[in-house]
Amino acid sequence: MDHRQWTVVGAPSSAGAHTPGVERAPAALRAAGLLDLLRDGADVEDCGDVPGFRWRPDPAYPRGQNAGAVAAVASAVADRVAGALGRGRVPLVLGGDCTVTVGLVAGCARAGLSPALVYVDGGPDLYTPVTRANGNLDAMGLAHMLGLPGTLPEVAGVGPVVPLLSPQRVVVYGDSLPRGDHERDLVAELGLAYVPADEVHADARAAARRARAVAEDAADGFVVHFDVDVLRFVDAPLADVPEPSGLSLDEAAATLTELVASPRFAGLSVTEINPHHLPDDELLPRFAGVLAGALTEG
């Protein structure tokens, strides 16, 4: 895989989110100059957007809202991802909410790969409709890829196999969840590799190298999910759901640089940017520059 040959897939969907907003992120990232910045150091093709979806309440299915739309968007992303991988290119999925990563992993599976996943996120998204009363599926994406009890068949079944992932092929990275938290307990119960925020703060490069080593040992290739809610919101107010603690932009950049440099890196999704939260016209171009630099370094 040539890490300097990117195929960009826009996924303008907030189907799995709490409220509208993140469906505007792919257009906002393009307008902020992300693709032009990437082209300074890489071959970039933009294959446009899959059909999107703007969040709306789903009272008929309150614990798994807009599941049909979530599955449809993820399936469309999977088709584009599989096509890119089949041509030896690296997919860069611009979400949209976190459930677009289901499409990234499903696309790998459609291309005949069984990837590992490094899940860089403010939380590991291990809730299910049984444990998440408000029904936003972007808090349940990894649970569906792992096929946990209580997940929805239409979302878990986007790929050619169920589950899409085994616990041995997952690294949870960058969150600050306390002991006793439901998701933190599930990470331990499932035996998922875990690199907490404290480890990243101590040495981001070393933390990323550990995550990379686990992913490389687990599979022939791995993909990365990057939710901007892993960032400290007061420093980088990009996320749909603000998190009071998190990584700095420099720590996130060091993490992505190290992961993308792996010869087994196979794709990336960037999720949960809500343009409504931007305080000015400077933050998103600055983030785009940081992201492009991390993806083209080396």
Tab-separated table of N, CA, C and O in Angstrom, residues 8 24-37 39 46 49 94 275 278 281-286 288-289:
chain	number	residue	atom	x	y	z
A	8	VAL	N	-10.098	9.960	-1.213
A	8	VAL	CA	-10.956	10.614	-0.230
A	8	VAL	C	-12.412	10.247	-0.493
A	8	VAL	O	-12.892	10.347	-1.633
A	24	ARG	N	-22.153	18.181	7.888
A	24	ARG	CA	-21.540	19.282	7.155
A	24	ARG	C	-20.017	19.210	7.143
A	24	ARG	O	-19.340	19.992	6.469
A	25	ALA	N	-19.443	18.264	7.855
A	25	ALA	CA	-17.989	18.225	8.028
A	25	ALA	C	-17.206	17.941	6.750
A	25	ALA	O	-16.179	18.590	6.513
A	26	PRO	N	-17.611	16.979	5.894
A	26	PRO	CA	-16.797	16.752	4.692
A	26	PRO	C	-16.649	18.005	3.826
A	26	PRO	O	-15.537	18.320	3.366
A	27	ALA	N	-17.734	18.722	3.624
A	27	ALA	CA	-17.652	19.956	2.835
A	27	ALA	C	-16.795	20.998	3.540
A	27	ALA	O	-16.005	21.715	2.903
A	28	ALA	N	-16.921	21.081	4.865
A	28	ALA	CA	-16.140	22.062	5.616
A	28	ALA	C	-14.647	21.748	5.555
A	28	ALA	O	-13.813	22.659	5.441
A	29	LEU	N	-14.284	20.476	5.625
A	29	LEU	CA	-12.873	20.102	5.538
A	29	LEU	C	-12.306	20.397	4.159
A	29	LEU	O	-11.159	20.853	4.034
A	30	ARG	N	-13.083	20.136	3.129
A	30	ARG	CA	-12.617	20.479	1.785
A	30	ARG	C	-12.438	21.992	1.666
A	30	ARG	O	-11.429	22.482	1.128
A	31	ALA	N	-13.417	22.755	2.167
A	31	ALA	CA	-13.334	24.215	2.091
A	31	ALA	C	-12.169	24.753	2.902
A	31	ALA	O	-11.599	25.805	2.568
A	32	ALA	N	-11.783	24.046	3.947
A	32	ALA	CA	-10.653	24.459	4.778
A	32	ALA	C	-9.310	24.140	4.132
A	32	ALA	O	-8.264	24.451	4.710
A	33	GLY	N	-9.329	23.484	2.978
A	33	GLY	CA	-8.100	23.245	2.233
A	33	GLY	C	-7.421	21.923	2.493
A	33	GLY	O	-6.260	21.743	2.093
A	34	LEU	N	-8.110	20.967	3.131
A	34	LEU	CA	-7.459	19.707	3.487
A	34	LEU	C	-6.875	18.999	2.271
A	34	LEU	O	-5.722	18.546	2.294
A	35	LEU	N	-7.639	18.889	1.201
A	35	LEU	CA	-7.158	18.120	0.055
A	35	LEU	C	-5.978	18.812	-0.626
A	35	LEU	O	-5.019	18.150	-1.046
A	36	ASP	N	-6.026	20.141	-0.714
A	36	ASP	CA	-4.894	20.864	-1.299
A	36	ASP	C	-3.639	20.690	-0.447
A	36	ASP	O	-2.525	20.549	-0.975
A	37	LEU	N	-3.807	20.704	0.868
A	37	LEU	CA	-2.665	20.496	1.756
A	37	LEU	C	-2.097	19.085	1.593
A	37	LEU	O	-0.878	18.896	1.572
A	39	ARG	N	-2.222	17.331	-1.094
A	39	ARG	CA	-1.601	17.242	-2.421
A	39	ARG	C	-0.192	17.817	-2.454
A	39	ARG	O	0.558	17.549	-3.390
A	46	ASP	N	-10.208	12.622	-5.149
A	46	ASP	CA	-11.439	12.842	-4.393
A	46	ASP	C	-12.569	12.167	-5.144
A	46	ASP	O	-12.942	12.599	-6.242
A	49	ASP	N	-18.763	12.414	-2.420
A	49	ASP	CA	-19.522	12.000	-1.246
A	49	ASP	C	-20.471	10.854	-1.572
A	49	ASP	O	-21.072	10.822	-2.658
A	94	LEU	N	-13.976	10.886	5.276
A	94	LEU	CA	-14.296	12.098	6.010
A	94	LEU	C	-15.744	12.028	6.450
A	94	LEU	O	-16.672	12.160	5.644
A	275	PRO	N	-19.127	21.642	12.404
A	275	PRO	CA	-18.761	23.010	12.045
A	275	PRO	C	-19.512	24.081	12.825
A	275	PRO	O	-19.034	25.218	12.929
A	278	LEU	N	-17.346	25.697	15.643
A	278	LEU	CA	-16.111	26.426	15.370
A	278	LEU	C	-16.221	27.863	15.874
A	278	LEU	O	-17.178	28.568	15.555
A	281	ASP	N	-12.898	31.415	11.887
A	281	ASP	CA	-12.590	30.839	10.580
A	281	ASP	C	-11.169	30.277	10.502
A	281	ASP	O	-10.743	29.846	9.427
A	282	GLU	N	-10.473	30.278	11.626
A	282	GLU	CA	-9.070	29.867	11.607
A	282	GLU	C	-8.836	28.448	12.120
A	282	GLU	O	-7.875	27.793	11.723
A	283	LEU	N	-9.711	27.970	13.003
A	283	LEU	CA	-9.448	26.693	13.654
A	283	LEU	C	-9.462	25.520	12.679
A	283	LEU	O	-8.557	24.681	12.700
A	284	LEU	N	-10.473	25.432	11.819
A	284	LEU	CA	-10.556	24.262	10.945
A	284	LEU	C	-9.407	24.234	9.936
A	284	LEU	O	-8.822	23.157	9.722
A	285	PRO	N	-9.014	25.350	9.305
A	285	PRO	CA	-7.807	25.293	8.463
A	285	PRO	C	-6.561	24.884	9.241
A	285	PRO	O	-5.702	24.163	8.707
A	286	ARG	N	-6.462	25.323	10.495
A	286	ARG	CA	-5.300	24.920	11.296
A	286	ARG	C	-5.339	23.415	11.552
A	286	ARG	O	-4.317	22.722	11.438
A	288	ALA	N	-6.836	21.215	9.669
A	288	ALA	CA	-6.558	20.573	8.378
A	288	ALA	C	-5.055	20.526	8.112
A	288	ALA	O	-4.536	19.524	7.589
A	289	GLY	N	-4.351	21.588	8.472
A	289	GLY	CA	-2.910	21.591	8.292
A	289	GLY	C	-2.209	20.571	9.157
A	289	GLY	O	-1.278	19.882	8.718
